[in-house]
Short mmCIF file of C-alpha atoms and ligand atoms in Angstrom, two decimals:
data_model
loop_
_atom_site.label_atom_id
_atom_site.label_comp_id
_atom_site.label_asym_id
_atom_site.label_seq_id
_atom_site.Cartn_x
_atom_site.Cartn_y
_atom_site.Cartn_z
CA MET A 266 0.91 -22.74 35.71
CA THR A 267 -1.28 -23.54 32.51
CA SER A 268 -1.51 -26.23 30.84
CA VAL A 269 -1.18 -22.84 27.75
CA ALA A 270 1.79 -21.46 30.02
CA GLN A 271 3.64 -24.87 29.55
CA GLN A 272 3.54 -25.65 26.51
CA ILE A 273 5.48 -22.88 26.14
CA ARG A 274 7.62 -24.57 28.41
CA ASP A 275 8.32 -26.96 26.07
CA ILE A 276 8.76 -25.48 22.53
CA ASP A 277 12.59 -24.61 23.74
CA VAL A 278 14.05 -21.88 21.99
CA ARG A 279 14.78 -23.20 18.62
CA ARG A 280 11.67 -24.43 17.64
CA ARG A 281 10.88 -20.57 18.17
CA ILE A 282 13.32 -19.33 15.46
CA ASP A 283 12.12 -22.16 13.71
CA MET A 284 8.56 -20.95 13.63
CA LEU A 285 9.52 -17.39 13.02
CA ALA A 286 11.76 -18.12 10.62
CA ASP A 287 12.09 -19.39 6.40
CA PRO A 288 13.37 -22.76 6.72
CA GLY A 289 15.96 -23.89 6.81
CA SER A 290 17.34 -19.80 6.46
CA PHE A 291 18.81 -18.82 10.21
CA LEU A 292 21.86 -18.78 10.07
CA GLU A 293 23.74 -18.82 13.92
CA PHE A 294 26.63 -15.85 15.46
CA GLY A 295 28.11 -16.46 18.59
CA SER A 296 26.77 -20.21 19.85
CA ARG A 297 30.18 -20.10 21.83
CA ALA A 298 29.90 -17.55 24.20
CA ARG A 299 30.24 -18.50 27.72
CA HIS A 300 30.55 -15.34 30.66
CA ARG A 301 33.41 -14.86 32.52
CA VAL A 302 32.32 -14.04 36.01
CA THR A 303 33.98 -16.86 38.62
CA ALA A 304 32.02 -14.99 41.48
CA PHE A 305 28.45 -16.80 43.65
CA GLY A 306 29.74 -20.15 42.11
CA MET A 307 29.16 -19.51 38.28
CA ASP A 308 32.20 -20.72 36.90
CA ALA A 309 30.44 -23.93 37.72
CA LYS A 310 28.11 -23.02 35.39
CA ARG A 311 28.65 -21.18 32.23
CA PRO A 312 26.64 -22.81 29.18
CA VAL A 313 28.03 -21.58 25.87
CA GLY A 314 25.25 -19.26 24.62
CA ASP A 315 25.08 -17.88 28.02
CA GLY A 316 21.24 -17.91 27.05
CA VAL A 317 20.75 -16.83 23.48
CA VAL A 318 21.15 -17.84 20.42
CA THR A 319 21.52 -14.27 17.99
CA GLY A 320 22.02 -14.72 13.89
CA ASN A 321 19.99 -13.20 11.36
CA ALA A 322 17.70 -15.10 9.32
CA THR A 323 14.88 -14.27 5.98
CA ILE A 324 10.92 -13.77 6.69
CA GLY A 325 8.92 -14.04 3.77
CA GLY A 326 12.59 -14.22 1.86
CA ARG A 327 13.32 -10.67 3.06
CA PRO A 328 16.69 -10.08 6.01
CA VAL A 329 16.02 -9.42 9.62
CA GLY A 330 18.21 -9.49 12.15
CA LEU A 331 17.34 -11.98 15.23
CA TYR A 332 17.47 -12.78 18.51
CA ALA A 333 15.85 -14.85 21.08
CA GLN A 334 16.32 -15.53 25.19
CA ASP A 335 16.39 -18.81 26.64
CA SER A 336 14.80 -19.17 29.79
CA ALA A 337 16.04 -22.72 30.49
CA VAL A 338 19.74 -21.13 30.07
CA LEU A 339 20.43 -19.13 33.96
CA GLY A 340 16.45 -18.22 33.47
CA GLY A 341 17.11 -16.34 30.24
CA SER A 342 18.76 -13.23 32.32
CA LEU A 343 20.83 -11.44 30.71
CA GLY A 344 24.72 -10.92 31.38
CA GLU A 345 28.01 -9.83 29.40
CA MET A 346 28.10 -11.64 27.27
CA HIS A 347 25.16 -12.47 26.27
CA ALA A 348 24.94 -8.51 25.55
CA ALA A 349 26.60 -8.05 23.66
CA LYS A 350 25.69 -10.89 20.93
CA ILE A 351 22.15 -9.51 21.28
CA VAL A 352 24.01 -5.30 20.56
CA SER A 353 25.82 -7.87 17.91
CA VAL A 354 22.24 -9.00 15.90
CA LEU A 355 21.67 -5.04 16.25
CA ARG A 356 24.99 -3.38 14.69
CA GLN A 357 24.84 -6.02 12.03
CA ALA A 358 21.00 -5.05 11.55
CA GLU A 359 22.40 -0.80 11.30
CA ARG A 360 24.94 -2.29 8.57
CA ALA A 361 22.62 -4.46 6.00
CA ARG A 362 19.43 -1.71 7.36
CA ILE A 363 17.48 -4.36 7.66
CA PRO A 364 14.85 -5.33 10.87
CA VAL A 365 15.18 -7.27 14.08
CA VAL A 366 13.39 -9.23 15.78
CA GLY A 367 13.76 -10.49 19.18
CA LEU A 368 11.91 -13.34 21.12
CA LEU A 369 12.12 -12.12 24.62
CA ASP A 370 11.83 -15.12 28.15
CA SER A 371 14.13 -13.06 30.21
CA GLY A 372 13.98 -12.46 34.50
CA GLY A 373 16.18 -9.34 33.13
CA ALA A 374 20.20 -8.00 34.20
CA ARG A 375 21.97 -11.26 35.74
CA ILE A 376 22.03 -10.25 39.10
CA GLN A 377 25.51 -12.39 39.67
CA GLU A 378 27.52 -10.42 37.25
CA GLY A 379 26.69 -6.63 38.72
CA LEU A 380 27.57 -3.46 36.52
CA ALA A 381 28.23 -5.74 34.15
CA ALA A 382 24.83 -7.00 33.73
CA LEU A 383 23.49 -3.45 33.07
CA ASP A 384 25.93 -1.54 31.54
CA GLY A 385 24.71 -4.54 28.85
CA TYR A 386 21.54 -4.03 28.82
CA GLY A 387 22.33 0.05 28.47
CA ALA A 388 24.61 -0.65 25.77
CA ILE A 389 21.20 -2.51 23.97
CA PHE A 390 19.29 0.98 24.84
CA ARG A 391 21.88 2.74 23.05
CA ALA A 392 21.69 0.87 20.19
CA ASN A 393 17.80 0.69 20.08
CA ALA A 394 17.61 4.07 20.21
CA GLN A 395 19.36 4.15 17.59
CA LEU A 396 18.34 1.89 15.28
CA SER A 397 14.96 3.62 15.81
CA GLY A 398 13.61 5.11 12.82
CA ARG A 399 16.02 3.71 10.45
CA VAL A 400 14.66 0.04 10.62
CA PRO A 401 11.95 -2.04 12.22
CA GLN A 402 12.02 -3.07 15.68
CA LEU A 403 9.94 -5.79 16.86
CA SER A 404 9.85 -7.72 20.29
CA LEU A 405 8.09 -10.36 21.35
CA ILE A 406 6.79 -11.66 24.60
CA LEU A 407 7.13 -14.87 25.06
CA GLY A 408 7.96 -15.13 28.89
CA SER A 409 8.86 -14.24 32.17
CA CYS A 410 10.43 -10.77 31.47
CA ALA A 411 11.96 -8.16 34.25
CA GLY A 412 13.86 -4.86 33.77
CA GLY A 413 16.23 -4.38 30.90
CA ALA A 414 13.79 -7.52 29.33
CA VAL A 415 11.05 -5.00 28.86
CA TYR A 416 12.96 -1.93 27.85
CA SER A 417 14.14 -3.06 25.36
CA PRO A 418 10.96 -4.18 23.79
CA ALA A 419 9.42 -0.30 24.93
CA LEU A 420 12.00 0.61 22.71
CA THR A 421 11.17 -1.41 19.81
CA ASP A 422 8.21 0.09 17.27
CA VAL A 423 6.54 -3.44 17.96
CA VAL A 424 6.01 -5.59 21.05
CA ILE A 425 3.97 -8.65 20.88
CA MET A 426 2.77 -10.15 24.04
CA LEU A 427 1.46 -13.82 24.52
CA ARG A 428 -1.87 -14.13 26.69
CA ASP A 429 -0.60 -16.67 29.14
CA GLY A 430 2.36 -17.21 30.47
CA ALA A 431 4.38 -14.10 30.18
CA HIS A 432 4.55 -11.25 31.14
CA MET A 433 6.18 -8.02 31.26
CA PHE A 434 7.49 -6.15 34.80
CA LEU A 435 10.67 -4.00 35.60
CA THR A 436 10.97 -5.51 39.72
CA GLY A 437 9.05 -9.55 39.68
CA PRO A 438 6.62 -10.11 42.49
CA GLN A 439 9.03 -10.55 44.63
CA VAL A 440 10.65 -7.48 44.69
CA VAL A 441 7.12 -5.77 44.45
CA LYS A 442 7.16 -7.89 47.97
CA ALA A 443 10.51 -6.83 50.20
CA VAL A 444 9.87 -3.17 48.79
CA THR A 445 6.10 -2.41 48.70
CA PHE A 446 4.37 -5.09 51.25
CA GLU A 447 2.09 -5.52 48.15
CA ASP A 448 0.91 -9.29 47.25
CA VAL A 449 0.97 -9.43 43.62
CA THR A 450 0.28 -12.69 41.68
CA PRO A 451 3.11 -12.49 38.55
CA GLY A 452 -0.51 -11.68 35.84
CA GLU A 453 -1.39 -8.77 37.85
CA LEU A 454 1.30 -7.00 37.69
CA GLY A 455 2.67 -7.87 34.63
CA GLY A 456 -0.16 -10.06 32.68
CA SER A 457 -1.75 -9.21 29.46
CA GLU A 458 -4.60 -8.15 31.00
CA VAL A 459 -3.20 -5.05 32.23
CA HIS A 460 -0.89 -4.68 29.32
CA THR A 461 -3.29 -4.92 26.53
CA ARG A 462 -5.88 -3.06 28.62
CA GLN A 463 -4.09 -0.64 31.36
CA SER A 464 -0.61 0.32 30.02
CA GLY A 465 -0.93 0.64 27.04
CA VAL A 466 2.89 -1.46 25.87
CA VAL A 467 1.74 -3.96 23.78
CA HIS A 468 0.25 -3.73 20.65
CA LEU A 469 -0.90 -7.64 19.74
CA VAL A 470 -2.20 -10.44 21.69
CA ALA A 471 -1.33 -13.90 20.93
CA ASP A 472 -2.96 -17.06 22.53
CA HIS A 473 -0.12 -19.14 21.05
CA PRO A 474 3.45 -18.69 19.81
CA ALA A 475 2.57 -19.89 16.93
CA GLU A 476 0.02 -16.65 16.38
CA ALA A 477 2.69 -14.39 18.06
CA MET A 478 4.74 -15.54 15.31
CA ASP A 479 2.27 -15.45 11.87
CA LEU A 480 1.69 -12.01 13.87
CA ALA A 481 5.50 -10.41 13.51
CA ARG A 482 5.40 -11.67 9.55
CA ARG A 483 1.92 -9.12 9.35
CA VAL A 484 4.18 -6.66 10.92
CA LEU A 485 6.02 -6.85 8.66
CA SER A 486 4.84 -7.32 5.75
CA TYR A 487 3.82 -3.97 6.10
CA LEU A 488 7.09 -2.17 6.91
CA PRO A 489 11.05 -1.40 4.70
CA ASP A 490 13.15 -3.11 5.53
CA SER A 491 14.65 0.45 6.46
CA CYS A 492 13.63 3.32 5.94
CA TRP A 493 15.68 4.70 3.19
CA SER A 494 13.75 1.44 1.24
CA GLU A 495 10.43 0.64 -0.43
CA VAL A 496 7.37 -0.25 1.44
CA PRO A 497 6.55 -3.91 -0.26
CA MET A 498 3.06 -4.09 -2.09
CA ALA A 499 0.71 -6.92 -2.17
CA GLU A 500 -2.07 -8.33 -4.94
CA PRO A 501 -4.98 -5.69 -4.40
CA ALA A 502 -7.78 -7.62 -2.49
CA ALA A 503 -11.33 -6.43 -2.73
CA PRO A 504 -12.73 -4.59 1.30
CA GLY A 505 -15.48 -5.91 3.14
CA VAL A 506 -19.15 -3.83 2.83
CA LEU A 507 -19.51 -0.26 3.98
CA PRO A 508 -21.89 0.04 6.27
CA ALA A 509 -24.80 2.93 6.47
CA LEU A 510 -23.84 5.58 9.13
CA PRO A 511 -27.10 5.60 11.62
CA ASP A 512 -29.36 8.41 10.81
CA ASN A 513 -29.12 9.92 14.61
CA PRO A 514 -25.58 12.00 14.54
CA ARG A 515 -25.43 10.53 17.83
CA THR A 516 -25.98 6.93 17.43
CA ALA A 517 -22.43 5.40 18.66
CA TYR A 518 -21.70 2.95 15.55
CA ASP A 519 -17.78 1.26 15.45
CA VAL A 520 -15.54 2.60 13.23
CA ARG A 521 -14.10 -0.68 12.03
CA GLN A 522 -16.64 -1.50 9.91
CA VAL A 523 -15.64 1.57 7.74
CA ILE A 524 -12.62 0.71 7.67
CA ASP A 525 -13.28 -2.66 6.38
CA GLY A 526 -15.41 -1.35 3.70
CA ILE A 527 -12.79 1.10 2.52
CA VAL A 528 -8.98 -1.16 2.89
CA ASP A 529 -8.59 -4.89 0.75
CA GLY A 530 -10.51 -6.87 2.62
CA GLY A 531 -8.53 -8.85 5.66
CA SER A 532 -5.92 -6.34 5.61
CA PHE A 533 -6.22 -4.15 9.02
CA LEU A 534 -4.22 -5.41 11.96
CA GLU A 535 -5.49 -3.35 14.43
CA LEU A 536 -2.71 -2.28 17.15
CA GLN A 537 -3.38 -1.06 20.31
CA ALA A 538 -7.22 -2.63 20.26
CA ARG A 539 -7.71 -2.83 24.14
CA PHE A 540 -6.03 0.66 25.04
CA ALA A 541 -7.86 4.12 24.41
CA ARG A 542 -10.38 2.45 22.48
CA ASN A 543 -12.11 5.94 21.64
CA LEU A 544 -8.78 6.01 19.22
CA VAL A 545 -7.94 2.98 16.61
CA ILE A 546 -4.77 2.11 14.72
CA GLY A 547 -3.36 0.00 12.64
CA PHE A 548 -1.94 -0.48 9.60
CA ALA A 549 -3.72 -2.02 6.30
CA ARG A 550 -3.64 -1.83 2.43
CA ILE A 551 -5.52 0.02 -0.21
CA GLU A 552 -4.99 -1.49 -3.29
CA GLY A 553 -2.88 -3.30 -2.41
CA ARG A 554 -0.87 -0.45 -1.31
CA ALA A 555 0.40 -0.34 3.07
CA VAL A 556 -1.38 2.13 4.77
CA GLY A 557 -1.89 3.76 8.78
CA VAL A 558 -5.41 3.96 9.35
CA VAL A 559 -6.29 6.17 12.85
CA ALA A 560 -9.68 7.09 13.39
CA ASN A 561 -11.92 8.42 16.14
CA GLN A 562 -14.40 5.28 17.54
CA PRO A 563 -17.39 6.61 18.03
CA GLN A 564 -18.21 3.11 20.09
CA ALA A 565 -16.08 4.98 22.96
CA LEU A 566 -16.94 8.25 24.46
CA ALA A 567 -17.61 9.00 21.24
CA GLY A 568 -14.97 9.27 19.61
CA ALA A 569 -12.98 12.18 22.06
CA LEU A 570 -9.78 12.21 22.37
CA ASP A 571 -7.82 12.17 25.59
CA ILE A 572 -4.89 12.19 27.11
CA SER A 573 -4.34 8.33 26.32
CA ALA A 574 -5.44 8.57 23.00
CA SER A 575 -2.90 11.33 21.67
CA GLU A 576 -0.37 9.32 23.16
CA LYS A 577 -1.26 6.05 21.08
CA GLY A 578 -2.27 7.93 17.80
CA ALA A 579 1.04 10.47 18.05
CA ARG A 580 3.86 7.53 18.53
CA PHE A 581 1.68 5.27 15.07
CA VAL A 582 1.54 8.02 12.97
CA ARG A 583 5.30 8.89 13.99
CA LEU A 584 5.98 5.08 13.44
CA CYS A 585 4.13 4.91 9.56
CA ASP A 586 5.70 8.41 8.98
CA ALA A 587 9.55 6.84 9.79
CA PHE A 588 8.67 4.28 7.73
CA GLY A 589 7.16 5.69 4.44
CA VAL A 590 3.52 4.74 5.16
CA PRO A 591 0.78 6.91 4.29
CA LEU A 592 -1.77 7.78 7.33
CA VAL A 593 -5.34 8.24 6.16
CA THR A 594 -7.30 9.72 8.99
CA LEU A 595 -11.17 8.44 8.97
CA VAL A 596 -13.06 11.98 11.95
CA ASP A 597 -16.13 11.51 13.28
CA THR A 598 -15.26 13.53 16.88
CA SER A 599 -16.20 16.17 18.74
CA GLY A 600 -13.51 17.22 20.24
CA PHE A 601 -10.88 16.69 22.70
CA LEU A 602 -12.61 14.78 26.88
CA PRO A 603 -13.23 18.36 28.96
CA GLY A 604 -12.54 17.93 32.85
CA THR A 605 -10.79 18.75 35.88
CA LYS A 606 -8.62 14.72 35.54
CA GLN A 607 -7.34 15.41 31.89
CA GLU A 608 -6.49 18.54 32.83
CA SER A 609 -4.56 17.95 35.59
CA ASN A 610 -3.20 14.74 33.70
CA GLY A 611 -1.71 17.02 31.36
CA VAL A 612 -3.52 17.15 27.82
CA ILE A 613 -2.15 19.96 26.99
CA ARG A 614 1.42 18.71 26.68
CA LYS A 615 0.12 15.44 25.89
CA GLY A 616 -2.30 16.31 23.25
CA ALA A 617 0.14 18.43 21.36
CA LYS A 618 2.16 14.46 20.37
CA LEU A 619 -0.32 14.97 18.07
CA LEU A 620 -0.77 17.58 17.27
CA TYR A 621 3.01 17.46 15.97
CA ALA A 622 3.50 14.26 14.73
CA PHE A 623 1.27 15.50 12.62
CA SER A 624 2.06 18.09 11.84
CA GLU A 625 5.60 16.80 11.19
CA ALA A 626 5.46 13.80 9.03
CA THR A 627 5.62 14.07 5.64
CA VAL A 628 4.75 10.92 4.35
CA PRO A 629 1.28 11.18 2.19
CA ARG A 630 -1.29 12.14 4.22
CA LEU A 631 -5.13 11.44 3.17
CA THR A 632 -8.26 12.82 5.57
CA VAL A 633 -12.03 12.03 5.36
CA VAL A 634 -14.87 13.62 6.85
CA LEU A 635 -17.08 11.37 8.30
CA ARG A 636 -19.61 12.30 10.39
CA LYS A 637 -17.98 15.57 12.95
CA ALA A 638 -14.83 17.54 12.88
CA PHE A 639 -15.57 19.80 15.81
CA GLY A 640 -12.79 21.89 17.75
CA GLY A 641 -9.28 21.23 18.75
CA ALA A 642 -10.50 17.65 17.42
CA TYR A 643 -10.45 18.92 13.73
CA ILE A 644 -7.25 19.87 13.56
CA VAL A 645 -5.70 17.39 14.84
CA MET A 646 -6.96 14.94 13.04
CA ASN A 647 -4.64 15.87 9.87
CA SER A 648 -6.32 18.70 8.74
CA LYS A 649 -5.76 20.17 5.65
CA SER A 650 -4.07 23.05 7.99
CA LEU A 651 -2.14 20.58 9.38
CA GLY A 652 -0.36 19.89 6.29
CA ALA A 653 -3.14 16.73 5.41
CA ASP A 654 -2.48 16.70 0.92
CA ALA A 655 -6.68 16.41 1.08
CA VAL A 656 -8.97 16.09 2.48
CA PHE A 657 -12.63 14.88 1.22
CA CYS A 658 -16.27 15.37 4.03
CA TRP A 659 -19.09 13.13 3.39
CA PRO A 660 -22.35 15.25 2.33
CA ARG A 661 -23.39 14.91 6.03
CA ALA A 662 -20.63 15.80 8.00
CA GLN A 663 -20.09 18.76 10.52
CA MET A 664 -16.84 20.53 10.80
CA ALA A 665 -16.96 23.64 13.05
CA VAL A 666 -14.92 25.01 16.48
CA MET A 667 -17.93 23.27 17.80
CA GLY A 668 -21.19 21.11 18.32
CA VAL A 669 -24.77 23.10 17.64
CA GLU A 670 -25.64 22.97 21.50
CA GLY A 671 -22.61 24.68 22.91
CA ALA A 672 -22.22 27.08 20.35
CA VAL A 673 -25.89 28.84 20.98
CA ASP A 674 -25.49 27.89 24.70
CA ILE A 675 -21.97 31.05 24.82
CA VAL A 676 -22.97 33.43 21.27
CA TYR A 677 -26.71 33.62 22.32
CA ARG A 678 -26.27 34.14 25.68
CA ARG A 679 -27.99 37.39 26.76
CA GLU A 680 -30.85 36.51 23.45
CA LEU A 681 -31.37 33.11 25.35
CA GLY A 682 -30.92 34.24 29.20
CA ARG A 683 -33.97 37.07 27.54
CA ASP A 684 -35.98 34.56 25.39
CA PRO A 685 -35.49 31.06 26.42
CA SER A 686 -37.52 29.89 23.73
CA ALA A 687 -35.09 31.19 20.86
CA ARG A 688 -33.20 28.87 21.16
CA GLN A 689 -34.73 26.49 18.47
CA ASP A 690 -34.76 28.84 16.56
CA LEU A 691 -30.94 30.12 17.02
CA MET A 692 -29.43 26.95 16.34
CA ALA A 693 -31.39 25.83 13.05
CA ASP A 694 -29.41 29.31 11.86
CA TYR A 695 -26.11 27.87 13.53
CA GLU A 696 -26.18 24.94 11.62
CA ARG A 697 -27.21 26.40 8.81
CA GLU A 698 -24.68 29.13 8.42
CA VAL A 699 -21.45 27.55 10.08
CA MET A 700 -22.31 23.67 10.24
CA ALA A 701 -23.23 22.70 6.43
CA SER A 702 -21.39 20.66 4.33
CA HIS A 703 -20.50 23.22 1.61
CA LEU A 704 -18.81 25.20 3.66
CA PRO A 705 -15.34 23.53 4.31
CA ALA A 706 -15.28 22.28 0.96
CA GLU A 707 -16.07 26.18 -0.57
CA ARG A 708 -13.00 27.45 1.76
CA LEU A 709 -10.51 24.81 1.26
CA SER A 710 -10.91 23.43 4.53
CA ALA A 711 -12.63 20.25 2.92
CA ASP A 712 -11.24 19.62 -0.70
CA GLU A 713 -14.15 17.72 -2.38
CA ILE A 714 -17.59 16.00 -0.82
CA ILE A 715 -17.45 12.58 -1.70
CA GLU A 716 -20.33 9.83 -2.00
CA PRO A 717 -19.31 7.20 1.87
CA TRP A 718 -19.03 4.20 -1.93
CA GLN A 719 -15.81 6.86 -3.46
CA THR A 720 -13.77 6.48 -0.26
CA ARG A 721 -12.22 3.63 -1.02
CA SER A 722 -11.86 4.12 -5.37
CA VAL A 723 -10.56 8.02 -4.50
CA LEU A 724 -8.64 7.69 -1.60
CA ALA A 725 -6.03 5.22 -3.48
CA ALA A 726 -5.74 7.11 -6.39
CA THR A 727 -4.75 9.90 -4.32
CA LEU A 728 -2.39 7.63 -2.67
CA ARG A 729 -1.34 6.72 -6.32
CA THR A 730 -0.76 10.23 -7.14
CA LEU A 731 1.54 10.88 -4.54
CA ALA A 732 3.36 7.65 -4.04
CA SER A 733 6.11 9.33 -5.86
CA ALA A 734 5.76 12.92 -3.83
CA VAL A 735 9.52 13.36 -2.78
CA ARG A 736 10.20 12.32 0.66
CA PRO A 737 13.61 12.30 2.81
CA ARG A 738 14.55 9.60 3.66
CA PHE A 739 15.88 8.95 6.59
CA ARG A 740 12.69 11.29 8.95
CA HIS A 741 12.93 11.06 12.50
CA ASP A 742 13.30 8.32 15.62
CA ASN A 743 11.07 6.25 16.59
CA LEU A 744 10.49 8.06 20.47
CA PRO A 745 8.55 6.13 22.82
CA GLN A 746 5.64 8.11 23.68
C1 HXC B 1467 20.03 -14.34 38.08
C2 HXC B 1467 18.11 -15.03 37.14
C3 HXC B 1467 17.01 -14.34 37.38
C4 HXC B 1467 17.97 -12.53 37.22
C5 HXC B 1467 16.18 -15.30 37.31
N1 HXC B 1467 16.71 -15.82 37.25
N2 HXC B 1467 15.46 -13.64 37.11
N3 HXC B 1467 19.06 -15.33 37.20
N4 HXC B 1467 19.72 -12.74 37.35
N5 HXC B 1467 17.55 -11.47 37.18
C6 HXC B 1467 17.42 -17.42 37.68
C7 HXC B 1467 16.31 -17.62 38.53
O1 HXC B 1467 17.01 -17.77 39.59
C8 HXC B 1467 15.86 -19.80 38.55
O2 HXC B 1467 17.52 -20.49 38.71
C9 HXC B 1467 15.62 -19.31 37.28
O3 HXC B 1467 16.59 -17.98 36.03
C10 HXC B 1467 14.20 -19.42 36.28
O4 HXC B 1467 13.23 -18.49 37.44
P1 HXC B 1467 12.37 -19.04 38.33
O5 HXC B 1467 12.31 -18.14 39.35
O6 HXC B 1467 12.17 -19.88 38.62
O7 HXC B 1467 10.86 -18.57 37.72
P2 HXC B 1467 9.93 -17.76 36.99
O8 HXC B 1467 9.58 -18.40 38.33
O9 HXC B 1467 9.00 -18.52 35.96
O10 HXC B 1467 9.59 -16.32 37.69
C11 HXC B 1467 10.85 -15.59 36.33
C12 HXC B 1467 11.25 -14.07 36.65
C13 HXC B 1467 11.52 -14.52 38.35
C14 HXC B 1467 9.08 -14.11 37.36
C15 HXC B 1467 11.28 -13.38 36.07
O11 HXC B 1467 12.85 -15.08 38.11
C16 HXC B 1467 11.39 -13.38 38.82
O12 HXC B 1467 11.30 -12.43 39.38
N6 HXC B 1467 12.99 -13.04 39.01
C17 HXC B 1467 14.26 -11.51 38.95
C18 HXC B 1467 13.26 -10.09 37.75
C19 HXC B 1467 14.00 -9.05 38.16
O13 HXC B 1467 13.68 -8.91 39.31
N7 HXC B 1467 14.74 -8.50 37.91
C20 HXC B 1467 15.22 -7.22 37.72
C21 HXC B 1467 16.49 -7.09 36.43
S1 HXC B 1467 17.50 -6.12 36.82
P3 HXC B 1467 18.06 -21.37 38.86
O14 HXC B 1467 19.11 -21.84 38.88
O15 HXC B 1467 17.06 -21.24 40.07
O16 HXC B 1467 16.54 -22.06 38.07
C22 HXC B 1467 17.34 -4.89 35.25
C23 HXC B 1467 17.92 -3.76 35.23
C24 HXC B 1467 17.82 -3.06 33.50
O17 HXC B 1467 17.07 -5.98 34.72
C25 HXC B 1467 17.38 -1.46 34.01
C26 HXC B 1467 15.93 -0.58 33.85
C27 HXC B 1467 16.23 0.69 33.14
#
């Protein structure tokens, strides 16, 4: 075990709660609960509390439901009473309309309790689903978590995991070995590297439990207590410096610098930063008002959308819509990534999730086209026709069915067959007639052409105007994508 992992083990469950909650605010419930199993010699091991500490507390003065599993007690495994305690936290949060934070460290269903343990998980999953979209649910993965201890987090809105010393897998390495004969370490099977880069299960990674708690507090600061309450405001802060885009439209740049140049300084909290890097998502603030940012990232896959980006974006858009957080979309994409792999893996079905999520969203929705918005990706990225409240474009933005080369080769195939030298002229014609930036504004596909330096103030003013937009309070759940 690495020293970081050892340090984490040494932070016991009550200390973890103290690190998260406002000092002295934790009120415990169910501290005397014990299991009643006698099989497997369990009657000799009946620890009070049954391996989980449950109750409520305040975080930044706001009430939350809280549970923390204790891996030092029966491996943090979940039996009937352990589950009943967690369900009780969830039900109280549902009734009080407050967020829930789970500190997870559990080997999953307690094997000795059999079906009672599985039914316990069933009840938790059902409660997670019933709370979804109504109150924010956060999961912190602070140890080796297996089985139900990873499925419950997957049903919640934001998952925060320790970089070292924490794992998430449906079945542990021993079971994998027994079933598939595969020798795999816990880290290879379900370490933070796997879940931040490949599976996308984890939204945020922390080097230490204290950082994980800070991240949880930060996530909560962008979200309301429930879908029925207001999104909290913060003190406005000056933005960073907005970089100029490269002169060459094919040169990549880091869209996160553009985000930093628009939003309140230091307010951007990127989620799933290493998964589907071609789409950047995260919470930020503009003049103190929380927003969800969705931006194409030209630095990865040239900003093209693919299956992973669609699923990542769709769930985030639904999360923001569920909790009344306005959406700001920054567009620079030449389209969906073409190819047999994407098609056979279901880009039609999965890309449709992003299309659906934007189409149904009722929060204020603003779009800025920075450079390119082509084809299906133009529509998907919160276009006017999908219901954006306002679309702005920067002066050199191009919005069209496809880029000039592809378009000319298709439209003028016969002419080019006869005279290939006409290509340059035809491209210039297409750029002038179809891609000029004044065209989208002429036909209201964009509401205004704005200079980059105006972006923040225009977005801030539009958000202020739309703040009173009437929207249904409970919108929908946050179905895992
Ligand atoms: C009962 C368990 C347990 C479990 C761990 N323990 N998991 N007891 N039920 N599920 C006990 C161990 O026996 C041990 O007890 C103590 O907890 C610590 O476990 P270790 O293995 O020593 O710890 P560690 O090396 O850190 O490994 C942690 C682990 C491993 C990777 C989580 O324990 C493991 O692989 N457990 C089984 C995981 C698993 O496959 N669970 C699936 C559950 S099915 P002693 O007495 O020796 O200290 C499930 C269904 C949900 O959850 C359905 C979802 C749809």
